[in-house]
Coordinates of C-alpha atoms in Angstrom, one line a residue:
X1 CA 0.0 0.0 0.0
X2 CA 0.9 3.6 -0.7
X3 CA 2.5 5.7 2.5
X4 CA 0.0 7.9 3.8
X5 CA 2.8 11.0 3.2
X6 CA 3.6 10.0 -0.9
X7 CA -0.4 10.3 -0.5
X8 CA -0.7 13.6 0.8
X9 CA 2.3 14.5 -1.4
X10 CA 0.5 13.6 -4.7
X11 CA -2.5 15.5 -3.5
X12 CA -0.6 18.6 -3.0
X13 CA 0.9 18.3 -6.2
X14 CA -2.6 17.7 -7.9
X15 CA -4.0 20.6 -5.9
X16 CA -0.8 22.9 -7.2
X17 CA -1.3 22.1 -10.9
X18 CA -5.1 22.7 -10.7
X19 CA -5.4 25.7 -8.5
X20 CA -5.3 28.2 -10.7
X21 CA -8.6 27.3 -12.7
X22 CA -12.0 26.7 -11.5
X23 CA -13.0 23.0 -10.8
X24 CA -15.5 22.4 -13.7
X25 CA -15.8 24.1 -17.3
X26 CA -18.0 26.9 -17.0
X27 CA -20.6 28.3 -19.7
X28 CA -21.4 32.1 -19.2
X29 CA -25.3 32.0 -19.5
X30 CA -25.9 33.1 -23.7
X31 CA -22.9 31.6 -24.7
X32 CA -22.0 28.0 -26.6
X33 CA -18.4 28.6 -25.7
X34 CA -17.1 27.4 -22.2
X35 CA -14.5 26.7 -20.5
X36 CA -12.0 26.5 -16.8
X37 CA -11.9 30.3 -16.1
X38 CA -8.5 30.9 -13.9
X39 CA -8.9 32.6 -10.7
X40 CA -10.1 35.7 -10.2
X41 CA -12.0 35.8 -13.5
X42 CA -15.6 35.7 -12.8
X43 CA -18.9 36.3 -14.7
X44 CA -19.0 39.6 -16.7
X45 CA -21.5 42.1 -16.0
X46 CA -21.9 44.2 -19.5
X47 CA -21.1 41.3 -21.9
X48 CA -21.0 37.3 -22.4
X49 CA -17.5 35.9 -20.6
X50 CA -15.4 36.4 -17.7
X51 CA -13.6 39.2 -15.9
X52 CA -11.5 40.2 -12.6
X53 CA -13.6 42.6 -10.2
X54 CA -11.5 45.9 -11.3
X55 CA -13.0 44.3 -14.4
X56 CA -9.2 45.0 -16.0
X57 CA -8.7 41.5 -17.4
X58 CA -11.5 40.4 -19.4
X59 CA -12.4 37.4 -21.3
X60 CA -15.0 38.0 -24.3
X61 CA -16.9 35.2 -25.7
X62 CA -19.0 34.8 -28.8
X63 CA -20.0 33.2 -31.6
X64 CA -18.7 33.9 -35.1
X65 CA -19.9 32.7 -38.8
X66 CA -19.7 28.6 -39.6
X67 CA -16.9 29.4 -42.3
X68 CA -15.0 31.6 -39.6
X69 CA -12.9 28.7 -38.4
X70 CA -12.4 27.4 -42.1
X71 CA -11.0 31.0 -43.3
X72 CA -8.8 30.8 -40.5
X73 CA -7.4 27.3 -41.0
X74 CA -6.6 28.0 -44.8
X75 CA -4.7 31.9 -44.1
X76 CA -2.6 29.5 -41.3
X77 CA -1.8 26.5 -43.5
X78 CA -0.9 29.3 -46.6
X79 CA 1.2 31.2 -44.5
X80 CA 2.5 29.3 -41.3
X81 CA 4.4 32.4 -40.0
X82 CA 2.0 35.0 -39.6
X83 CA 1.9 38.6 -40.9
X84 CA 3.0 41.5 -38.8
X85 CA 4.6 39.2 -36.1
X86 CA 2.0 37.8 -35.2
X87 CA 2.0 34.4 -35.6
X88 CA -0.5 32.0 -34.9
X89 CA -0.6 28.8 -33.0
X90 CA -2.6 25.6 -32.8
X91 CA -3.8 23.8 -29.5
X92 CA -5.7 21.2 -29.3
X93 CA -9.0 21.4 -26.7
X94 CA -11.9 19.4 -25.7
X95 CA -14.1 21.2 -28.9
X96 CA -11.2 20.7 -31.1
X97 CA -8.4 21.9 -32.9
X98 CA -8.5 25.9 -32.1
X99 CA -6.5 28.0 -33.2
X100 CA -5.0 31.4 -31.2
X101 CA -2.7 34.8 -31.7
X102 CA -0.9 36.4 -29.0
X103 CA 0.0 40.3 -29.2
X104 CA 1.0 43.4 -27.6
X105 CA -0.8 46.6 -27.5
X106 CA -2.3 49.7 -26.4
X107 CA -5.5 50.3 -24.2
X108 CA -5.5 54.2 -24.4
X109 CA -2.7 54.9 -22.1
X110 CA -1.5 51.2 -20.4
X111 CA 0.3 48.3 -22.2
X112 CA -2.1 45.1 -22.9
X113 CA -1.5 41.8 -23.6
X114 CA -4.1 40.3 -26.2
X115 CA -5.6 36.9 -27.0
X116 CA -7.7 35.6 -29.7
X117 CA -8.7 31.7 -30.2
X118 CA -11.4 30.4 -32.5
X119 CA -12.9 27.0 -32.1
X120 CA -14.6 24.9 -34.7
X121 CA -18.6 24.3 -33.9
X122 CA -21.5 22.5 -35.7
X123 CA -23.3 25.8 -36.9
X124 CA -20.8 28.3 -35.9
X125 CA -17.3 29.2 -35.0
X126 CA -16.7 29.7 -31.3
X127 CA -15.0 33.0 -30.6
X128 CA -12.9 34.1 -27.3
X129 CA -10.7 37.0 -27.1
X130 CA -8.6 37.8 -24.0
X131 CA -7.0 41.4 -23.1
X132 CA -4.6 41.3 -19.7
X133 CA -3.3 44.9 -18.7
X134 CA 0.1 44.9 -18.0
X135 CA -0.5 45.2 -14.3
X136 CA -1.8 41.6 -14.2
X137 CA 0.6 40.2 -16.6
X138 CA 2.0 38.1 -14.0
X139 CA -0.3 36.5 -13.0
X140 CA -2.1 36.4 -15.9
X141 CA 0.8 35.1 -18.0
X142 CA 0.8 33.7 -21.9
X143 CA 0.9 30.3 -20.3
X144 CA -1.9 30.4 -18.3
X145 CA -4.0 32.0 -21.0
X146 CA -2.5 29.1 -23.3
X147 CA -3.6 26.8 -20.2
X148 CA -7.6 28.3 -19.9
X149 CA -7.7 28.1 -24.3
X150 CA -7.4 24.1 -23.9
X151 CA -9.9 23.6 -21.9
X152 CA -12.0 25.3 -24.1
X153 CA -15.5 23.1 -24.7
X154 CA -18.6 23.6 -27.0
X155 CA -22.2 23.5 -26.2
X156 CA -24.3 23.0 -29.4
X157 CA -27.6 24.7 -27.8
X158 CA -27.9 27.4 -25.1
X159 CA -31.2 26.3 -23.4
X160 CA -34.1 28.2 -24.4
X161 CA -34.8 29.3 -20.7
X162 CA -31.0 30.9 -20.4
X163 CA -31.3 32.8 -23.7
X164 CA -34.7 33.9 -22.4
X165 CA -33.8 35.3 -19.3
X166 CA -31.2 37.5 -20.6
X167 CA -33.7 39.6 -22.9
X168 CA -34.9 42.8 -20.6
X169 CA -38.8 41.5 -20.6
X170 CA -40.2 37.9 -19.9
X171 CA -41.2 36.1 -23.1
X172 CA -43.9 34.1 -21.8
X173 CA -45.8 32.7 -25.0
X174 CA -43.2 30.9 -27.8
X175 CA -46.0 29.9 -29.7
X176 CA -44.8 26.6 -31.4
X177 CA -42.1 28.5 -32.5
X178 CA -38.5 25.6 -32.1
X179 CA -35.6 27.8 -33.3
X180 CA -35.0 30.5 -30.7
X181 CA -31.5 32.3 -30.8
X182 CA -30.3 35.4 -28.8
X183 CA -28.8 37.1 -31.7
X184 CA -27.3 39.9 -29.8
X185 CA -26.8 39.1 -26.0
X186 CA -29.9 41.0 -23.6
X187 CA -30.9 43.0 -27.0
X188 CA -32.5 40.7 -30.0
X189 CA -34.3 37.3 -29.9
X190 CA -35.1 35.1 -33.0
X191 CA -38.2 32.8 -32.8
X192 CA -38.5 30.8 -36.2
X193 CA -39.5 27.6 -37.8
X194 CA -36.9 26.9 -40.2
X195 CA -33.3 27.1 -39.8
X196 CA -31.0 30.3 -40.5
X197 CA -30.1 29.6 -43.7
X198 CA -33.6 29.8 -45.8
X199 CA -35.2 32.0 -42.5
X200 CA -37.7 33.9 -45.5
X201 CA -39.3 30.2 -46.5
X202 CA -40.8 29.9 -42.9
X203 CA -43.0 31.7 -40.2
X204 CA -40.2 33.9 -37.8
X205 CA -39.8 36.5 -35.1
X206 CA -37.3 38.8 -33.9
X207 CA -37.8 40.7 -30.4
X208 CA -36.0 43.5 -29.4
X209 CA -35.5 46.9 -28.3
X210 CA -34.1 49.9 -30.2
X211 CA -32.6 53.0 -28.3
X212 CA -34.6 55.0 -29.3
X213 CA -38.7 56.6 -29.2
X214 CA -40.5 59.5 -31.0
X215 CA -40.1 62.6 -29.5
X216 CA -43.9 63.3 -29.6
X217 CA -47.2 61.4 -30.5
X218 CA -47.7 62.8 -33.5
X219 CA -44.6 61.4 -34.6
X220 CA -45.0 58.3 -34.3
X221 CA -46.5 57.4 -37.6
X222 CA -43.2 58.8 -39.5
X223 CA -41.2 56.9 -36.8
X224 CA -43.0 53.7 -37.2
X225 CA -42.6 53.6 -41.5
X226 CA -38.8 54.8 -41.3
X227 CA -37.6 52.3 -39.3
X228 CA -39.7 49.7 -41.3
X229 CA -37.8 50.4 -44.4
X230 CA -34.5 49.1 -42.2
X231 CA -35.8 45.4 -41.9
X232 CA -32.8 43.6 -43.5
X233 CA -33.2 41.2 -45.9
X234 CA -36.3 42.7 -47.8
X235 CA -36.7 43.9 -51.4
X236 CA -39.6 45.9 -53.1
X237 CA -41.4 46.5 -49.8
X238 CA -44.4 47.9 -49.9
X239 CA -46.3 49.6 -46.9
X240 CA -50.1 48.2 -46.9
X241 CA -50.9 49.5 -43.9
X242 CA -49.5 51.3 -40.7
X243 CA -51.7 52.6 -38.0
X244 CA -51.8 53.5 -33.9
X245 CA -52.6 50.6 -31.6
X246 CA -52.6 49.8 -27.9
X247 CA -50.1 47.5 -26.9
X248 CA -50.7 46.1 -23.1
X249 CA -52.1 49.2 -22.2
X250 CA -48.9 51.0 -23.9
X251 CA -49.3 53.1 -27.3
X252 CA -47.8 51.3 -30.2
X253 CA -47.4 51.2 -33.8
X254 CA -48.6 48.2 -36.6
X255 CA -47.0 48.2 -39.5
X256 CA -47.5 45.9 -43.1
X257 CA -45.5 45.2 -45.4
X258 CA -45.8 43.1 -48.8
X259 CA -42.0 42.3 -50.2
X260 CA -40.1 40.1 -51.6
X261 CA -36.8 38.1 -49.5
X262 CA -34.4 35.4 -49.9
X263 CA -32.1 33.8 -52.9
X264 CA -35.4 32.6 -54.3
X265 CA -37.6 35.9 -54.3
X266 CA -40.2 34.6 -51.9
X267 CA -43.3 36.7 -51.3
X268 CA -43.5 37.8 -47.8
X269 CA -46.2 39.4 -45.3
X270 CA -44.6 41.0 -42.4
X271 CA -46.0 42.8 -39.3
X272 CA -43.8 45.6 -37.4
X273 CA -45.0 46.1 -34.2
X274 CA -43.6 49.0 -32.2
X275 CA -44.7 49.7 -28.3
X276 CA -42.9 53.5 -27.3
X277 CA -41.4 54.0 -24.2
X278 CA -39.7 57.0 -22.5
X279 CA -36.6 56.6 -24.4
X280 CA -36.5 53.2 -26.2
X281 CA -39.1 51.2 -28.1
X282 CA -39.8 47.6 -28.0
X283 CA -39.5 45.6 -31.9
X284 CA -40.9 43.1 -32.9
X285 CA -40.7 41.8 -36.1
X286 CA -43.0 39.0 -37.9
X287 CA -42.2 37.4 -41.8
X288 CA -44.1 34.9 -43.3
X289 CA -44.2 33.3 -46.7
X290 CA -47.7 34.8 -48.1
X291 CA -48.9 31.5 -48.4
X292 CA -49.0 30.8 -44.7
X293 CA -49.9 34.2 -43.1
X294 CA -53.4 33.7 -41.6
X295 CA -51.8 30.7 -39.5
X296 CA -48.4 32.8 -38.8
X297 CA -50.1 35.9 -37.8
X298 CA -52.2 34.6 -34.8
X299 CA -48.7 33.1 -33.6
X300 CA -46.8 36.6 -34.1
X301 CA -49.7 38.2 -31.8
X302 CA -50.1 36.0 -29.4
X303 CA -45.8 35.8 -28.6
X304 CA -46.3 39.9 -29.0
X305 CA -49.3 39.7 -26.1
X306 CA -47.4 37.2 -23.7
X307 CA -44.3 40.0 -23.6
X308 CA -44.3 41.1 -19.7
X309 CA -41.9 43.3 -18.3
X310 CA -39.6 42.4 -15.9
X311 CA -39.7 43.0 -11.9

């Protein structure tokens, strides 16, 4: 049997080699990226990732396009030694073969060390970038940054109830819709039927809120058909109608459009729903293939009536 000391010994040195990193990979909530955050790094407070509590080292996580990584891996394998000495490295992780870049810079007046890894994923390329002040920098050293990147680890789906609780209201009706993304973290929410990459051929929602409200009632109209000609992804819109509604009690804005979207010119109907606040405005946008837009429509209103605010 094994001495009780060479025991405690190989403890200790188990404990040494992991201490700096939390005990289990950790997913900030929104994000498909996780991984062992070292010490002192804890959630973020403004965006998705990690971050010490003089919020001077930070970790940022997100999610980049599926052909991200693939760019990536053919710049590295035509030119192996970088550009502007930088030079990237491979390391392998949990999620993969990631790539990463280490370099010095500014941060207005101090010194910074930067990071940047991408990870393959099924539907996206996973995304973190690290900046360390030069204060930290010893503690925070290229090594242990290398050390966090490996245990790097992918989630394919963010649970609906996660992605939900970051939006600034309570969605409390999905309506049959399956596809729900957070498209940008707290600030826009896709509901769809189909997948992203023919969004036009099926029933779908966005949900969000601009920065931004007339300045009186009686602008409201000209507010609400101005920022319905910025819906992306639409050609040959045409307004059929727009008029003032209630919204839970709140004054809003319907808007209809007739247009045209996607590779293969598909007729759409779509609703723009705008409820005013003080300063912002709560969007919501509805697009349905023609075809199907008495079923979609009862869907869009009844997601659009189940919106509570929150607290």
């Amino acid at each position: 049997m094994m001495p009780f000391r060479v025991l405690v010994a190989v403890a200790l040195l188990i404990a040494a080699t992991c201490r700096g990193f939390a005990a289990d990979v950790v997913f900030p909530p929104g994000a498909h990226v996780g991984m062992k955050p070292l010490v002192g790094l804890n959630r973020a407070k403004s965006f998705i990732g990690f971050e010490t509590e003089d919020q001077g080292v930070k970790v940022l996580i997100a999610d980049l396009p599926a052909d991200a990584y693939a760019e990536v891996v053919s710049a590295f394998k035509a030119n192996p030694a970088g550009t502007g000495n930088i030079k990237p490295e491979s390391l392998e992780t949990p999620a993969g073969l990631a790539y990463y870049t280490v370099e010095s810079g500014r941060d207005g007046a101090s010194n910074v060390r930067r990071y940047s890894m991408i990870l393959p994923g099924p539907t996206f390329s996973g995304y973190v970038a690290v900046q360390v002040p030069e204060n930290a920098s010893k503690i925070y050293t290229d090594d242990a940054v290398r050390q966090m990147f490996a245990t790097a680890q992918i989630r394919n789906e963010v649970p609906v109830d996660e992605q939900l609780g970051m939006m600034p209201f309570k969605v409390t009706e999905l309506s049959g819709f399956k596809n729900i993304r957070m498209l940008a973290p707290g600030a826009a929410l896709l509901l769809a039927d189909g997948d992203e990459k023919a969004l036009e051929t099926k029933p779908f929602l966005l949900l969000g809120i601009i920065g931004s409200a007339p300045a009186t009632p009686d602008d409201r109209g000209r507010f609400a058909q101005q920022i319905a000609t910025t819906i992306p992804g639409v050609r040959d819109g045409r307004i059929t109608m727009s008029e003032p509604i209630r919204i839970d009690g709140q004054a809003g804005f319907e808007t209809r459009i007739d247009a045209v979207s996607g590779k293969d010119n598909t007729p759409v109907t779509i609703v723009q729903w705008l409820r005013f606040g003080a300063q912002t405005s709560m969007r919501i946008i509805g697009s349905s293939p023609r075809t199907d837009w008495e079923k979609a429509f009862p869907r869009f209103r009844a997601v659009r009536d189940g919106i509570q605010p929150r607290g």
